[in-house]
Coordinates of C-alpha atoms in Angstrom, one line a residue:
M1 CA 37.8 79.1 60.4
R2 CA 34.2 78.0 59.9
L3 CA 34.9 74.9 62.0
I4 CA 36.5 77.0 64.8
K5 CA 33.5 79.4 64.8
K6 CA 31.1 76.5 64.8
I7 CA 32.9 74.9 67.8
H8 CA 33.1 78.2 69.6
G9 CA 29.4 78.7 69.1
K10 CA 28.7 75.2 70.3
I11 CA 30.7 75.8 73.5
R12 CA 29.0 79.1 74.1
S13 CA 25.6 77.5 73.7
V14 CA 26.4 74.6 76.0
S15 CA 27.9 77.0 78.6
R16 CA 24.8 79.2 78.6
K17 CA 22.5 76.3 78.8
R18 CA 24.5 74.8 81.7
G19 CA 24.7 78.2 83.5
K20 CA 21.0 78.7 83.3
S21 CA 20.4 75.2 84.5
F22 CA 22.8 75.8 87.5
L23 CA 21.1 79.1 88.5
K24 CA 17.7 77.6 88.1
N25 CA 18.4 74.6 90.4
T26 CA 21.0 76.1 92.8
S27 CA 20.4 75.9 96.6
M28 CA 20.6 79.8 96.7
E29 CA 17.0 80.5 96.0
M30 CA 17.3 84.2 95.3
L31 CA 19.6 83.7 92.3
K32 CA 16.7 82.2 90.5
Y33 CA 14.8 85.5 90.6
V34 CA 17.7 87.6 89.8
I35 CA 19.4 86.0 86.8
S36 CA 18.0 82.7 85.6
D37 CA 14.3 83.2 85.0
N38 CA 13.3 85.5 82.1
N39 CA 9.6 85.3 82.9
Y40 CA 10.0 88.1 85.5
S41 CA 9.9 91.8 84.6
W42 CA 13.0 93.9 85.1
W43 CA 11.8 95.7 88.3
I44 CA 11.1 92.3 90.0
K45 CA 14.7 91.2 89.2
L46 CA 16.0 94.6 90.4
Y47 CA 14.1 94.3 93.6
F48 CA 15.5 90.8 94.3
A49 CA 19.0 91.9 93.2
I50 CA 18.9 94.7 95.8
I51 CA 17.6 92.4 98.5
F52 CA 20.2 89.8 97.6
A53 CA 23.1 92.4 97.8
L54 CA 21.9 93.8 101.2
V55 CA 21.5 90.3 102.7
L56 CA 24.9 89.2 101.4
F57 CA 26.5 92.4 102.8
V58 CA 24.9 91.7 106.3
A59 CA 25.8 88.1 106.2
V60 CA 29.5 88.7 105.3
N61 CA 29.7 91.4 108.0
L62 CA 28.3 89.1 110.6
A63 CA 30.7 86.3 109.6
V64 CA 33.7 88.7 109.7
G65 CA 32.6 90.0 113.1
I66 CA 32.6 86.4 114.4
Y67 CA 36.1 85.9 113.0
N68 CA 37.4 89.1 114.6
K69 CA 35.9 88.2 117.9
W70 CA 37.6 84.8 117.6
E71 CA 40.9 86.5 116.9
S72 CA 40.6 89.2 119.6
T73 CA 39.3 86.9 122.3
P74 CA 40.6 83.4 121.6
V75 CA 40.5 82.3 125.3
I76 CA 37.8 82.7 127.9
I77 CA 37.9 81.7 131.6
G78 CA 34.9 79.7 132.9
I79 CA 34.0 77.7 136.0
S80 CA 34.9 74.0 136.2
S81 CA 31.9 71.6 136.4
K82 CA 33.9 69.5 139.0
M83 CA 34.6 70.3 142.6
T84 CA 38.3 70.0 143.7
P85 CA 38.9 68.6 147.2
I86 CA 41.4 70.4 149.4
D87 CA 43.3 67.2 150.0
Q88 CA 44.4 67.1 146.4
I89 CA 46.2 70.4 146.7
P90 CA 49.0 71.5 149.0
F91 CA 48.3 73.5 152.2
P92 CA 49.6 77.0 151.4
T93 CA 53.3 77.7 151.6
I94 CA 53.7 80.2 154.4
T95 CA 56.5 82.6 154.9
V96 CA 56.9 84.3 158.3
C97 CA 59.2 87.3 158.9
N98 CA 59.9 89.4 161.9
M99 CA 59.7 93.1 161.1
N100 CA 62.8 93.5 163.3
Q101 CA 65.7 93.4 160.9
A102 CA 68.5 93.0 163.4
K103 CA 68.7 91.9 167.1
K104 CA 69.8 94.7 169.3
S105 CA 72.1 92.4 171.4
K106 CA 74.0 91.5 168.2
V107 CA 74.5 95.0 166.7
E108 CA 74.5 97.7 169.4
H109 CA 78.2 97.4 169.8
L110 CA 79.1 98.0 166.2
T111 CA 81.1 101.1 165.5
P112 CA 80.5 103.5 162.7
G113 CA 82.9 103.2 159.8
S114 CA 83.3 99.4 160.2
V115 CA 82.3 97.0 157.5
R116 CA 79.7 95.3 159.7
Y117 CA 78.2 98.7 160.5
A118 CA 77.9 99.4 156.8
M119 CA 76.1 96.1 156.4
L120 CA 73.8 97.0 159.3
Q121 CA 72.9 100.3 157.6
K122 CA 71.9 98.4 154.5
T123 CA 70.0 95.8 156.5
C124 CA 68.0 98.6 158.2
Y125 CA 67.3 100.5 155.0
K126 CA 69.2 103.5 156.2
E127 CA 70.9 106.0 153.9
S128 CA 74.7 105.8 154.0
N129 CA 77.8 106.5 152.0
Y130 CA 79.2 103.2 150.9
S131 CA 81.9 104.5 148.5
Q132 CA 84.6 104.0 151.2
Y133 CA 84.0 100.2 151.0
M134 CA 84.3 99.9 147.2
D135 CA 87.8 98.3 147.4
N136 CA 87.0 96.1 150.5
Q137 CA 86.7 92.8 148.6
H138 CA 88.9 90.5 150.7
R139 CA 86.9 89.7 153.8
N140 CA 85.9 86.5 155.5
E141 CA 82.3 87.6 156.2
T142 CA 79.7 88.1 153.4
F143 CA 76.6 90.1 153.6
P144 CA 74.3 87.0 153.6
N145 CA 76.3 85.6 156.5
F146 CA 76.0 88.9 158.4
I147 CA 72.2 88.8 158.0
L148 CA 72.2 85.2 159.2
D149 CA 74.2 86.2 162.2
V150 CA 72.2 89.3 163.3
S151 CA 68.6 88.2 162.4
E152 CA 66.3 86.2 164.7
K153 CA 66.4 82.5 164.0
C154 CA 63.3 80.5 163.3
S155 CA 63.7 78.5 166.5
D156 CA 63.4 81.8 168.5
L157 CA 60.8 83.4 166.3
I158 CA 58.3 80.5 166.0
V159 CA 58.0 79.0 169.4
S160 CA 55.0 76.6 169.1
C161 CA 53.5 74.8 166.1
V162 CA 50.3 72.7 166.0
F163 CA 49.4 71.1 162.6
H164 CA 46.3 68.9 162.1
Q165 CA 45.9 68.7 165.9
Q166 CA 49.5 67.4 166.3
R167 CA 52.1 69.3 168.2
I168 CA 55.3 69.4 166.1
P169 CA 58.7 70.9 166.7
C170 CA 58.7 74.1 164.6
T171 CA 62.2 73.5 163.4
D172 CA 60.9 70.3 161.7
I173 CA 58.4 72.0 159.5
F174 CA 59.8 75.5 159.1
R175 CA 63.2 76.3 157.5
E176 CA 65.1 79.5 157.2
T177 CA 65.2 81.3 153.9
F178 CA 66.3 84.6 152.5
V179 CA 63.6 86.9 151.1
D180 CA 63.5 90.6 150.2
E181 CA 62.9 91.4 153.9
G182 CA 65.9 89.4 155.2
L183 CA 66.0 86.1 157.0
C184 CA 62.5 84.5 157.3
C185 CA 60.9 81.2 158.0
I186 CA 59.1 79.1 155.4
F187 CA 56.6 76.3 155.8
N188 CA 55.5 73.6 153.3
V189 CA 57.6 74.7 150.3
L190 CA 58.8 72.3 147.6
H191 CA 62.1 70.7 148.4
P192 CA 65.0 72.6 146.7
Y193 CA 65.9 69.4 144.7
Y194 CA 62.6 69.7 142.9
L195 CA 62.3 73.5 142.9
Y196 CA 65.8 74.6 141.7
K197 CA 68.0 73.5 138.8
F198 CA 71.2 73.7 140.7
K199 CA 72.2 74.2 144.3
S200 CA 72.6 77.7 145.7
P201 CA 74.9 78.3 148.6
Y202 CA 72.3 80.4 150.3
I203 CA 69.4 77.9 150.2
R204 CA 69.0 76.4 153.6
D205 CA 67.6 72.9 153.7
F206 CA 65.2 71.1 156.1
T207 CA 66.5 69.5 159.3
S208 CA 63.9 67.1 160.7
S209 CA 64.0 64.8 163.6
D210 CA 63.3 61.1 163.1
R211 CA 59.8 61.3 164.5
F212 CA 58.7 63.9 162.0
A213 CA 60.9 63.0 159.1
D214 CA 58.4 63.7 156.3
I215 CA 59.5 62.6 152.8
A216 CA 59.9 65.3 150.1
V217 CA 57.8 64.7 147.0
D218 CA 57.3 66.6 143.8
W219 CA 54.3 68.7 143.0
D220 CA 53.2 71.1 140.3
P221 CA 49.8 72.7 139.3
I222 CA 49.5 70.6 136.1
S223 CA 50.4 67.0 137.3
G224 CA 49.7 67.5 141.0
Y225 CA 51.1 65.0 143.5
P226 CA 52.7 61.7 142.3
Q227 CA 50.3 58.8 142.1
R228 CA 52.3 56.8 144.7
L229 CA 52.8 58.8 148.0
P230 CA 54.5 57.9 151.3
S231 CA 52.5 57.9 154.5
S232 CA 54.0 61.2 155.5
Y233 CA 55.3 63.7 153.0
Y234 CA 55.6 67.4 152.1
P235 CA 54.4 69.7 150.6
R236 CA 51.6 68.7 153.0
P237 CA 48.0 68.7 151.7
G238 CA 45.0 70.1 153.5
V239 CA 43.0 67.5 155.4
G240 CA 40.0 69.4 156.8
V241 CA 38.3 72.6 157.7
G242 CA 38.4 74.8 160.8
T243 CA 41.2 75.9 163.1
S244 CA 41.6 72.5 164.6
M245 CA 42.6 71.0 161.2
G246 CA 44.8 73.8 160.1
L247 CA 48.1 75.3 161.3
Q248 CA 48.5 77.3 164.5
I249 CA 51.8 79.0 165.3
V250 CA 52.9 81.2 168.2
L251 CA 55.3 83.9 167.4
D252 CA 57.7 85.7 169.8
G253 CA 58.7 89.2 168.7
H254 CA 61.3 89.7 171.5
V255 CA 60.4 93.4 171.5
D256 CA 63.2 94.3 173.9
D257 CA 65.7 93.1 171.4
Y258 CA 64.3 95.3 168.5
F259 CA 66.9 97.4 166.8
C260 CA 65.3 98.4 163.4
S261 CA 62.0 97.5 161.7
S262 CA 61.2 97.0 158.1
T263 CA 58.1 99.2 158.8
N264 CA 57.3 101.9 161.3
G265 CA 56.2 99.4 164.0
Q266 CA 56.6 96.1 165.7
G267 CA 55.2 92.8 164.6
F268 CA 55.4 90.2 161.8
K269 CA 54.7 89.8 158.1
I270 CA 53.1 86.7 156.6
L271 CA 52.6 85.6 153.0
L272 CA 50.6 82.7 151.6
Y273 CA 51.3 81.3 148.2
N274 CA 51.8 78.0 146.3
P275 CA 54.9 75.7 146.9
I276 CA 56.7 76.6 143.6
D277 CA 56.5 80.3 143.7
Q278 CA 58.9 83.1 144.6
P279 CA 57.7 85.1 147.6
R280 CA 57.5 88.9 147.5
M281 CA 57.3 89.9 151.1
K282 CA 57.8 93.6 150.7
E283 CA 54.9 94.1 148.3
S284 CA 52.6 91.4 149.4
G285 CA 53.3 90.6 153.0
L286 CA 50.3 90.8 155.4
P287 CA 51.0 92.3 158.9
V288 CA 50.4 90.4 162.1
M289 CA 50.2 92.5 165.3
I290 CA 51.9 91.5 168.5
G291 CA 49.4 90.9 171.4
H292 CA 46.7 89.7 169.0
Q293 CA 45.4 86.4 167.7
T294 CA 45.2 86.6 163.9
S295 CA 43.3 84.1 161.8
F296 CA 43.7 83.5 158.1
R297 CA 40.8 81.8 156.4
I298 CA 42.2 80.3 153.3
I299 CA 40.4 80.7 150.0
A300 CA 41.9 78.5 147.3
R301 CA 41.6 79.2 143.6
N302 CA 42.9 76.7 141.1
V303 CA 43.3 77.8 137.4
E304 CA 43.4 75.1 134.8
A305 CA 43.7 75.1 131.0
I306 CA 42.4 72.7 128.4
P307 CA 45.2 71.3 126.2
S308 CA 43.6 72.5 122.9
I309 CA 44.6 76.2 123.7
R310 CA 48.2 75.2 123.2
N311 CA 47.6 75.8 119.5
I312 CA 46.8 79.4 120.2
Q313 CA 49.7 81.8 120.2
R314 CA 50.8 82.6 123.8
T315 CA 50.5 86.3 123.2
K316 CA 46.8 85.8 122.3
R317 CA 45.9 83.4 125.0
Q318 CA 48.0 85.5 127.5
C319 CA 49.3 82.5 129.5
I320 CA 52.2 80.1 129.3
F321 CA 52.3 76.3 130.0
S322 CA 55.1 75.4 132.4
D323 CA 56.8 73.2 129.8
E324 CA 56.7 75.9 127.1
Q325 CA 59.3 78.2 128.7
E326 CA 62.5 77.2 130.4
L327 CA 63.8 79.3 133.3
L328 CA 67.4 79.6 134.2
F329 CA 67.2 78.8 137.9
Y330 CA 63.7 77.4 138.6
R331 CA 62.5 74.1 137.3
Y332 CA 58.9 75.3 137.1
Y333 CA 57.6 78.3 135.3
T334 CA 55.4 80.8 137.1
R335 CA 55.0 84.5 136.4
R336 CA 56.6 85.4 139.8
N337 CA 59.6 83.1 139.2
C338 CA 60.1 84.6 135.7
E339 CA 60.0 88.2 137.0
A340 CA 62.4 87.3 139.8
E341 CA 64.9 86.1 137.2
C342 CA 64.4 89.3 135.2
D343 CA 65.2 91.2 138.4
S344 CA 68.4 89.1 138.8
M345 CA 69.5 89.9 135.3
F346 CA 68.8 93.6 135.9
F347 CA 71.1 93.8 139.0
L348 CA 73.7 91.6 137.3
R349 CA 73.7 93.9 134.3
L350 CA 74.0 97.1 136.3
C351 CA 76.1 96.0 139.3
N352 CA 77.7 92.7 138.2
C353 CA 76.1 90.9 141.2
I354 CA 72.8 89.5 142.3
P355 CA 71.1 90.4 145.7
Y356 CA 71.1 87.5 148.2
Y357 CA 67.3 87.1 148.0
L358 CA 67.0 86.8 144.2
P359 CA 67.6 83.6 142.2
L360 CA 71.3 83.0 141.4
I361 CA 70.6 82.5 137.7
Y362 CA 74.2 81.6 136.9
P363 CA 76.2 79.3 139.2
N364 CA 79.3 81.5 138.9
A365 CA 77.5 84.8 139.5
S366 CA 78.5 86.9 142.5
V367 CA 76.2 87.7 145.4
C368 CA 76.1 91.4 146.1
D369 CA 78.3 92.4 149.0
V370 CA 79.3 95.6 150.8
F371 CA 81.4 96.9 147.9
H372 CA 78.3 96.6 145.7
F373 CA 76.1 98.7 148.0
E374 CA 76.7 102.0 146.3
C375 CA 75.6 100.5 142.9
L376 CA 72.8 98.6 144.5
N377 CA 71.3 101.8 145.9
R378 CA 71.4 103.4 142.5
A379 CA 69.8 100.3 140.9
E380 CA 67.1 100.0 143.5
S381 CA 66.1 103.7 143.0
Q382 CA 66.0 103.1 139.2
I383 CA 63.8 100.0 139.8
F384 CA 64.0 98.8 136.2
D385 CA 65.3 99.7 132.8
L386 CA 64.1 99.1 129.2
Q387 CA 65.6 95.6 129.1
S388 CA 64.1 94.6 132.4
S389 CA 60.7 96.0 131.3
Q390 CA 60.9 94.0 128.0
C391 CA 61.9 90.9 130.0
K392 CA 58.9 91.1 132.3
E393 CA 56.5 91.7 129.5
L394 CA 57.3 88.2 128.3
C395 CA 56.5 86.8 131.8
L396 CA 52.9 86.0 131.2
T397 CA 50.8 84.3 133.8
S398 CA 50.8 80.5 134.1
C399 CA 48.1 78.6 132.3
H400 CA 47.9 76.4 135.3
D401 CA 48.2 78.1 138.7
L402 CA 47.2 77.7 142.3
I403 CA 46.4 80.9 144.2
F404 CA 45.5 81.4 147.9
F405 CA 43.5 84.4 149.0
P406 CA 43.8 84.9 152.8
D407 CA 40.8 86.4 154.5
A408 CA 42.4 87.7 157.7
F409 CA 40.8 88.9 161.0
S410 CA 42.4 89.8 164.3
T411 CA 41.4 90.2 167.9
P412 CA 43.5 91.5 170.8
F413 CA 44.4 89.2 173.7
T414 CA 42.2 89.3 176.7
Q415 CA 43.5 90.8 180.0
K416 CA 43.3 87.3 181.6
D417 CA 44.2 83.9 180.2
V418 CA 45.1 83.6 176.6
K419 CA 43.8 80.4 175.0
A420 CA 45.5 78.4 172.3
Q421 CA 45.8 74.8 171.1
T422 CA 49.1 74.5 172.9
N423 CA 49.9 74.9 176.6
Y424 CA 53.1 76.8 175.6
L425 CA 51.5 80.1 176.7
T426 CA 51.2 79.0 180.3
N427 CA 54.9 79.4 180.7
F428 CA 54.7 83.2 180.4
S429 CA 53.0 86.0 182.3
S430 CA 50.0 87.8 180.7
E431 CA 52.1 91.0 180.4
Y432 CA 54.9 89.2 178.5
I433 CA 52.3 87.6 176.2
R434 CA 50.6 90.8 175.3
K435 CA 53.9 92.6 174.8
N436 CA 55.8 90.0 172.8
L437 CA 53.6 87.1 171.5
A438 CA 51.2 86.6 168.7
V439 CA 49.0 83.6 167.9
V440 CA 48.3 82.9 164.2
N441 CA 45.8 80.4 162.7
F442 CA 45.7 79.2 159.1
F443 CA 42.7 77.1 158.1
H444 CA 40.4 76.1 155.2
T445 CA 36.8 77.0 155.4
D446 CA 35.5 74.5 152.8
N447 CA 36.4 70.9 151.9
Y448 CA 35.9 71.6 148.2
F449 CA 36.2 74.5 145.8
R450 CA 35.6 75.1 142.1
S451 CA 38.5 75.7 139.7
S452 CA 38.6 78.2 136.9
V453 CA 39.2 76.8 133.4
R454 CA 40.8 78.5 130.4
T455 CA 39.1 77.3 127.3
S456 CA 39.1 78.5 123.7
Y457 CA 36.3 80.9 122.9
T458 CA 35.5 79.1 119.7
G459 CA 37.2 76.5 117.6
P460 CA 37.1 75.7 113.9
T461 CA 34.0 73.6 114.4
E462 CA 32.1 76.3 116.4
Y463 CA 33.3 79.0 113.9
M464 CA 32.0 77.0 110.9
A465 CA 28.7 76.3 112.7
S466 CA 28.2 80.0 113.6
T467 CA 29.2 81.3 110.1
G468 CA 27.3 78.5 108.3
G469 CA 24.2 79.3 110.3
I470 CA 24.3 83.0 109.4
M471 CA 25.1 82.4 105.7
S472 CA 22.4 79.7 105.5
L473 CA 19.8 81.9 107.2
M474 CA 20.5 85.0 105.1
I475 CA 21.2 83.7 101.6
G476 CA 20.7 79.9 101.7
F477 CA 24.5 79.4 101.4
S478 CA 25.7 75.8 102.0
V479 CA 28.6 73.5 101.3
I480 CA 26.5 72.0 98.4
F481 CA 26.6 75.5 96.7
L482 CA 30.4 75.4 97.0
A483 CA 30.4 72.0 95.3
E484 CA 28.1 73.4 92.5
I485 CA 30.4 76.4 92.0
I486 CA 33.4 74.1 91.7
Y487 CA 31.6 72.0 89.2
I488 CA 30.7 74.9 87.0
I489 CA 34.3 76.3 87.2
L490 CA 35.7 72.9 86.2
F491 CA 33.1 72.5 83.4
V492 CA 33.8 75.9 81.9
S493 CA 37.6 75.4 82.2
T494 CA 37.4 72.2 80.4
L495 CA 35.4 73.8 77.5
L496 CA 38.0 76.6 77.3
L497 CA 40.8 74.1 77.1
I498 CA 39.0 72.2 74.3
L499 CA 38.6 75.5 72.5
I500 CA 42.3 76.4 72.8
F501 CA 43.7 73.1 71.9

């Protein structure tokens, strides 16, 4: 027993001696006044103890505040230090729609009660009772084919095209496509082979003449164009600024053949977006008036993201890289493509069919027809349900995106000669031009623009630097002090083990 007490006393003495030595020589200066030095009176030690506690409290709160800010705002958006030339991005994809939903010459003879008349009512957004067609499922004509038959073709709608000062047949650069406003014409979109995962029966492909047979290439906001490009390709890039280096089209509304409009007037709708996106003409289409020349100044905005933010949870960074989430129909992820697939699932769930203008997410899914109209009307009035809302909540914006902001201005045609880059207008009288035609210009105003960059607000290195600076400034804390603490803990633990065994 005496030996054990003697060893215990020895250990206590060594521990006290080493502890005082540590506190006297530690990098945290204030501990010397508080604990280690007995030459100071009690009120001096109390004073420094209170100061030490207050400073430690402030330092810890500041360090926790930095951490909370890191957690709540992991990503910030800044401006890129490099300028992006417009020839490295595609010219905007442009969708053009006639507000006239059906040609009068094609539908004025339809009789009420017929299937085609019911389709016409749906095409013209008119209220009707479709319950009598619920069992009419064995017909040769489908609703998309009806729209294709009664709508104005691109060859009649877009009658003149000049791109980069070159007169081009409009049927070579525009193709017909279905959107939520019916049959429209689309320019400079990604080829369906690159855009979709499988072929849809209602995707209408390009038909180009030998002279203007541009080669389809792939493009996406992350990789951009392929490194090796043919001499003539699409999606076509921008090449310069001003109306002469952009696209000019002449539209013919054929006002005398109007039957019903998607709005309360006559004219056209136009939408600009990037080549991999799903257009939303109803919500986002910009009007173009007949008898006017309308110009769209293109303002490009490219959003990029540094690879390091992949380590941050997508719910915190609030964006998705295109290779992080697979879509059912589209090869490339964008928020609009994702939401379009959510809409497809909504209609498929409620009506067991998908409207003709939405992505056919399953190859064997049915396209909505006349016997689905009653259900479609109910679904469209409901807009969305809980499942659809939850689906769209997961459709975060793309970490890499290309956005075009059109700055539009319009002027009416003069009473005399109407000027354009093409001599096409000379074939018509001034009265016909003012009543039926519209000239539309699309052009860039700058050869370069700055991109926005998503970067992490702070990383582990920056967090350590900020926290270490605060702790060092307030209490003299450092990594050396941690090493000293570890040393003392190990030393005391070793002595305790010796005492036990």
